Structure formats: C-alpha cells, structure tokens
Amino acid sequence: FSLIRGELIQNILIAVAVMFIIVFVMIVQWQVVLSVALAIGATIINTLGMSYYWGVELNSVVTIFVLISIGLSVDYSAHIGHTFKESYGTSIERAVKALTNTGPPVFNAIFSTFIAILVLANSKTYIYKVFFQFFLLTTLFGGFNGLVVLPALLATIGGDKIEASSPTDVLEAGRKSIGGASALMLEKKESTVDGRNSLAGKSTQLNNAL
C-alpha cells in the first residue's frame, strides 16, 4: 500500500507539472495560467476526495484511472482559458466571451462523456466500476470548475486586454490629425491676414482724414 501511495503521489506531481508547462506554453499570460491551474487542481482534489467517500480503495487500477482523470480534467479548463486569452475587453467582458464562444463545446464534451459512461453505472466488474466512478467525478467536477469556477477567477484576476488598432486605422487617424492641424494653421494664417488688412484699412482711413 505504501509503495502504491508513493507511486501515485509521484505520478500526480509529474502529471501536474507537465500539465502546467503545457498550459503555460499555450497561454503564456500568468494570470490565466494560474487560474487554469487552480481549476484543474481543484478538480483533482475534488475527484480524489469524493472517491474516498465513495469507498474506492487505493490500488494499481485506481492509480491508472487517477492519471487518466487528470488528463481529462485539463480539457475542460484549458479551452476556456485559451479563449479568454485571445479575447479583448475588460476581464468580465473577456470571461463572457470565453463562455459564449467555448462554453457550448465544452458543455457538449461534458454531456457526451456523461452519456457515454452511463452504460457502466450498473457494472459488476471492478475495473469498469472504478472507471465509471472516476470518469463521472472528473466529468462533474471538471465541468463545474471549468464552466463556473474558472470564469469567475478569470473575471477577477484575468486582467483587461485592449484591442490594438490596425495599421490602416493608425494611418487614417494620422491623416486626420495632420489634416486637422493643417486646417488650424490655415485658419490662423487667414485670421492674421484679415487682421493686417483691417489694420491697413484703418490706417488709410486715418491718412485720408488728415
């Protein structure tokens, strides 16, 4: 038992480290990476904790299914995080866009996986029974953390991202700015000329009066 427990802890740490590296390479932004990692970590803890209360005993079969569950839990959170990273606006607007664009496919993945494993619900074979338990827990907790907890974290600490102007917009703005400055200079020049003409007219009138 102690050997299996040691191997399980070691394999979980390795799997989580690899997951963190892959998510960081995909997303880069540390706020989003941290949020995704927290959501995945919460799924792993929820799954392991609930499996204990479900009466699952630690053995080599459970170890394998735990590692598979870790890989499955990444799928529900990484896509939401990546879509958030590519979106523009405030953190809340980006979270809404991530849920709007990626939420339905993620929900479909959760629902289809849930339907697929229902056939194993009444299985009497130990391997199939444990398989059903872990995949059910991973699907439920992974879906909850990916569609509820993660967007809340991203809306809180994800940060804002202002959309950069295209080169055409920058060029057009520059032209308008130059045009406005030229018009202002021309207006000032005409005002100066009008003032000089007015002053010259008054001088002529004064000379004639004298």
Short mmCIF file of C-alpha atoms in Angstrom, two decimals:
data_model
loop_
_atom_site.label_atom_id
_atom_site.label_comp_id
_atom_site.label_asym_id
_atom_site.label_seq_id
_atom_site.Cartn_x
_atom_site.Cartn_y
_atom_site.Cartn_z
CA PHE A 1 0.00 0.00 0.00
CA SER A 2 2.77 2.46 0.92
CA LEU A 3 4.56 1.70 -2.35
CA ILE A 4 1.42 2.35 -4.42
CA ARG A 5 0.70 5.54 -2.48
CA GLY A 6 4.22 6.81 -3.09
CA GLU A 7 3.99 6.00 -6.78
CA LEU A 8 0.59 7.69 -7.02
CA ILE A 9 1.83 10.90 -5.39
CA GLN A 10 4.91 10.93 -7.62
CA ASN A 11 2.87 10.35 -10.78
CA ILE A 12 0.34 13.03 -9.81
CA LEU A 13 3.11 15.57 -9.25
CA ILE A 14 4.72 14.73 -12.59
CA ALA A 15 1.38 14.91 -14.42
CA VAL A 16 0.51 18.25 -12.81
CA ALA A 17 3.96 19.66 -13.65
CA VAL A 18 3.66 18.59 -17.29
CA MET A 19 0.14 19.99 -17.42
CA PHE A 20 1.32 23.32 -16.01
CA ILE A 21 4.14 23.57 -18.57
CA ILE A 22 1.83 22.78 -21.49
CA VAL A 23 -0.80 25.28 -20.33
CA PHE A 24 1.88 27.94 -19.85
CA VAL A 25 3.23 27.37 -23.37
CA MET A 26 -0.29 27.59 -24.82
CA ILE A 27 -1.48 30.64 -22.88
CA VAL A 28 1.67 32.45 -21.61
CA GLN A 29 -0.24 35.02 -19.51
CA TRP A 30 0.48 34.15 -15.88
CA GLN A 31 -2.93 35.26 -14.56
CA VAL A 32 -4.73 32.94 -16.95
CA VAL A 33 -2.25 30.10 -16.38
CA LEU A 34 -2.69 30.42 -12.62
CA SER A 35 -6.49 30.40 -12.93
CA VAL A 36 -6.47 27.33 -15.18
CA ALA A 37 -4.02 25.54 -12.89
CA LEU A 38 -6.22 26.28 -9.86
CA ALA A 39 -9.31 24.97 -11.66
CA ILE A 40 -7.52 21.77 -12.68
CA GLY A 41 -6.04 21.34 -9.20
CA ALA A 42 -9.49 21.78 -7.67
CA THR A 43 -10.86 19.09 -9.99
CA ILE A 44 -8.14 16.65 -8.96
CA ILE A 45 -8.69 17.30 -5.25
CA ASN A 46 -12.48 17.07 -5.61
CA THR A 47 -12.22 13.79 -7.51
CA LEU A 48 -9.80 12.18 -5.05
CA GLY A 49 -11.77 13.38 -2.02
CA MET A 50 -15.13 12.22 -3.33
CA SER A 51 -13.72 8.86 -4.44
CA TYR A 52 -12.61 8.26 -0.84
CA TYR A 53 -16.15 8.82 0.45
CA TRP A 54 -17.42 6.62 -2.39
CA GLY A 55 -15.45 3.74 -0.92
CA VAL A 56 -12.71 3.50 -3.56
CA GLU A 57 -9.59 1.84 -2.15
CA LEU A 58 -6.12 2.72 -3.39
CA ASN A 59 -4.53 0.16 -5.72
CA SER A 60 -2.78 -0.02 -9.08
CA VAL A 61 -6.05 0.19 -11.03
CA VAL A 62 -7.11 3.34 -9.17
CA THR A 63 -3.69 4.87 -9.79
CA ILE A 64 -4.11 4.46 -13.54
CA PHE A 65 -7.59 5.97 -13.55
CA VAL A 66 -6.45 8.91 -11.41
CA LEU A 67 -3.81 9.81 -14.01
CA ILE A 68 -6.36 9.45 -16.82
CA SER A 69 -8.71 11.72 -14.90
CA ILE A 70 -6.01 14.38 -14.59
CA GLY A 71 -5.60 14.41 -18.36
CA LEU A 72 -9.35 14.61 -18.85
CA SER A 73 -9.75 17.50 -16.39
CA VAL A 74 -7.28 19.63 -18.37
CA ASP A 75 -9.59 19.61 -21.38
CA TYR A 76 -12.45 21.37 -19.60
CA SER A 77 -10.39 24.30 -18.34
CA ALA A 78 -7.62 24.83 -20.91
CA HIS A 79 -10.00 25.73 -23.76
CA ILE A 80 -11.82 28.32 -21.65
CA GLY A 81 -8.51 29.84 -20.59
CA HIS A 82 -7.16 29.96 -24.14
CA THR A 83 -10.29 31.64 -25.47
CA PHE A 84 -10.11 34.17 -22.63
CA LYS A 85 -6.50 34.91 -23.55
CA GLU A 86 -7.44 35.61 -27.18
CA SER A 87 -10.41 37.85 -26.29
CA TYR A 88 -10.36 41.65 -25.89
CA GLY A 89 -12.08 43.96 -23.41
CA THR A 90 -12.32 44.10 -19.65
CA SER A 91 -11.77 40.96 -17.61
CA ILE A 92 -15.53 40.47 -17.21
CA GLU A 93 -16.15 41.00 -20.94
CA ARG A 94 -13.38 38.54 -21.79
CA ALA A 95 -14.84 35.94 -19.41
CA VAL A 96 -18.27 36.37 -21.01
CA LYS A 97 -16.77 35.98 -24.49
CA ALA A 98 -14.89 32.85 -23.40
CA LEU A 99 -18.08 31.29 -22.04
CA THR A 100 -20.10 32.37 -25.09
CA ASN A 101 -17.63 31.05 -27.66
CA THR A 102 -16.15 28.00 -25.92
CA GLY A 103 -18.72 27.21 -23.23
CA PRO A 104 -21.16 25.32 -25.51
CA PRO A 105 -18.49 22.97 -26.99
CA VAL A 106 -17.11 22.29 -23.51
CA PHE A 107 -20.61 21.58 -22.19
CA ASN A 108 -21.22 19.24 -25.13
CA ALA A 109 -18.00 17.39 -24.28
CA ILE A 110 -19.08 17.07 -20.65
CA PHE A 111 -22.58 15.90 -21.55
CA SER A 112 -21.42 13.42 -24.20
CA THR A 113 -18.85 11.91 -21.82
CA PHE A 114 -21.52 11.63 -19.13
CA ILE A 115 -23.89 9.85 -21.52
CA ALA A 116 -21.11 7.53 -22.72
CA ILE A 117 -20.21 6.27 -19.24
CA LEU A 118 -23.78 5.76 -18.05
CA VAL A 119 -23.76 2.28 -19.55
CA LEU A 120 -21.19 1.31 -16.90
CA ALA A 121 -23.27 2.52 -13.97
CA ASN A 122 -24.56 -0.96 -13.05
CA SER A 123 -21.40 -2.84 -13.94
CA LYS A 124 -20.31 -5.54 -11.50
CA THR A 125 -16.75 -5.82 -12.78
CA TYR A 126 -14.34 -3.95 -10.52
CA ILE A 127 -12.34 -2.25 -13.27
CA TYR A 128 -15.44 -0.98 -15.07
CA LYS A 129 -16.99 0.13 -11.80
CA VAL A 130 -13.93 2.18 -10.81
CA PHE A 131 -13.71 3.51 -14.35
CA PHE A 132 -17.28 4.77 -14.10
CA GLN A 133 -16.71 6.31 -10.68
CA PHE A 134 -13.61 8.28 -11.63
CA PHE A 135 -14.86 9.43 -15.00
CA LEU A 136 -18.19 10.50 -13.53
CA LEU A 137 -16.48 12.51 -10.79
CA THR A 138 -13.98 14.03 -13.20
CA THR A 139 -16.73 14.99 -15.63
CA LEU A 140 -18.93 16.60 -12.97
CA PHE A 141 -16.20 18.40 -11.01
CA GLY A 142 -14.17 19.25 -14.12
CA GLY A 143 -17.23 20.69 -15.81
CA PHE A 144 -18.20 22.71 -12.73
CA ASN A 145 -14.70 24.09 -12.23
CA GLY A 146 -14.23 24.78 -15.94
CA LEU A 147 -17.58 26.47 -16.60
CA VAL A 148 -18.26 28.12 -13.24
CA VAL A 149 -15.15 28.50 -11.07
CA LEU A 150 -12.65 29.28 -13.83
CA PRO A 151 -14.66 32.11 -15.47
CA ALA A 152 -15.16 33.66 -12.02
CA LEU A 153 -11.39 33.53 -11.39
CA LEU A 154 -10.62 34.96 -14.83
CA ALA A 155 -13.13 37.78 -14.38
CA THR A 156 -11.46 38.61 -11.06
CA ILE A 157 -7.72 38.33 -11.78
CA GLY A 158 -7.56 37.78 -15.55
CA GLY A 159 -6.93 41.44 -16.33
CA ASP A 160 -8.09 43.69 -19.16
CA LYS A 161 -6.88 43.50 -22.75
CA ILE A 162 -7.42 46.48 -25.01
CA GLU A 163 -7.75 45.71 -28.71
CA ALA A 164 -4.83 47.11 -30.69
CA SER A 165 -5.65 49.35 -33.66
CA SER A 166 -4.88 48.02 -37.13
CA PRO A 167 -2.22 49.79 -39.27
CA THR A 168 -4.98 51.18 -41.52
CA ASP A 169 -6.75 52.74 -38.53
CA VAL A 170 -3.49 54.25 -37.27
CA LEU A 171 -2.72 55.68 -40.71
CA GLU A 172 -6.21 57.12 -41.07
CA ALA A 173 -6.01 58.67 -37.60
CA GLY A 174 -2.65 60.19 -38.51
CA ARG A 175 -4.06 61.66 -41.69
CA LYS A 176 -6.99 63.15 -39.82
CA SER A 177 -4.64 64.58 -37.20
CA ILE A 178 -2.37 66.13 -39.85
CA GLY A 179 -5.38 67.43 -41.76
CA GLY A 180 -6.82 68.98 -38.62
CA ALA A 181 -3.51 70.62 -37.74
CA SER A 182 -3.14 71.98 -41.29
CA ALA A 183 -6.67 73.38 -41.23
CA LEU A 184 -5.99 75.05 -37.88
CA MET A 185 -2.77 76.60 -39.17
CA LEU A 186 -4.55 77.82 -42.31
CA GLU A 187 -7.33 79.32 -40.20
CA LYS A 188 -4.79 81.14 -38.02
CA LYS A 189 -2.98 82.40 -41.13
CA GLU A 190 -6.20 83.71 -42.66
CA SER A 191 -7.09 85.37 -39.36
CA THR A 192 -3.68 87.07 -39.30
CA VAL A 193 -4.06 88.26 -42.89
CA ASP A 194 -7.55 89.58 -42.16
CA GLY A 195 -6.20 91.45 -39.14
CA ARG A 196 -3.43 93.01 -41.17
CA ASN A 197 -5.86 94.02 -43.91
CA SER A 198 -8.17 95.56 -41.32
CA LEU A 199 -5.29 97.46 -39.76
CA ALA A 200 -4.15 98.70 -43.17
CA GLY A 201 -7.67 99.87 -43.99
CA LYS A 202 -7.92 101.81 -40.76
CA SER A 203 -4.53 103.44 -41.43
CA THR A 204 -5.69 104.51 -44.90
CA GLN A 205 -8.87 105.99 -43.49
CA LEU A 206 -6.84 107.89 -40.89
CA ASN A 207 -4.48 109.31 -43.54
CA ASN A 208 -7.40 110.46 -45.67
CA ALA A 209 -9.00 112.15 -42.72
CA LEU A 210 -5.81 114.06 -42.00
#
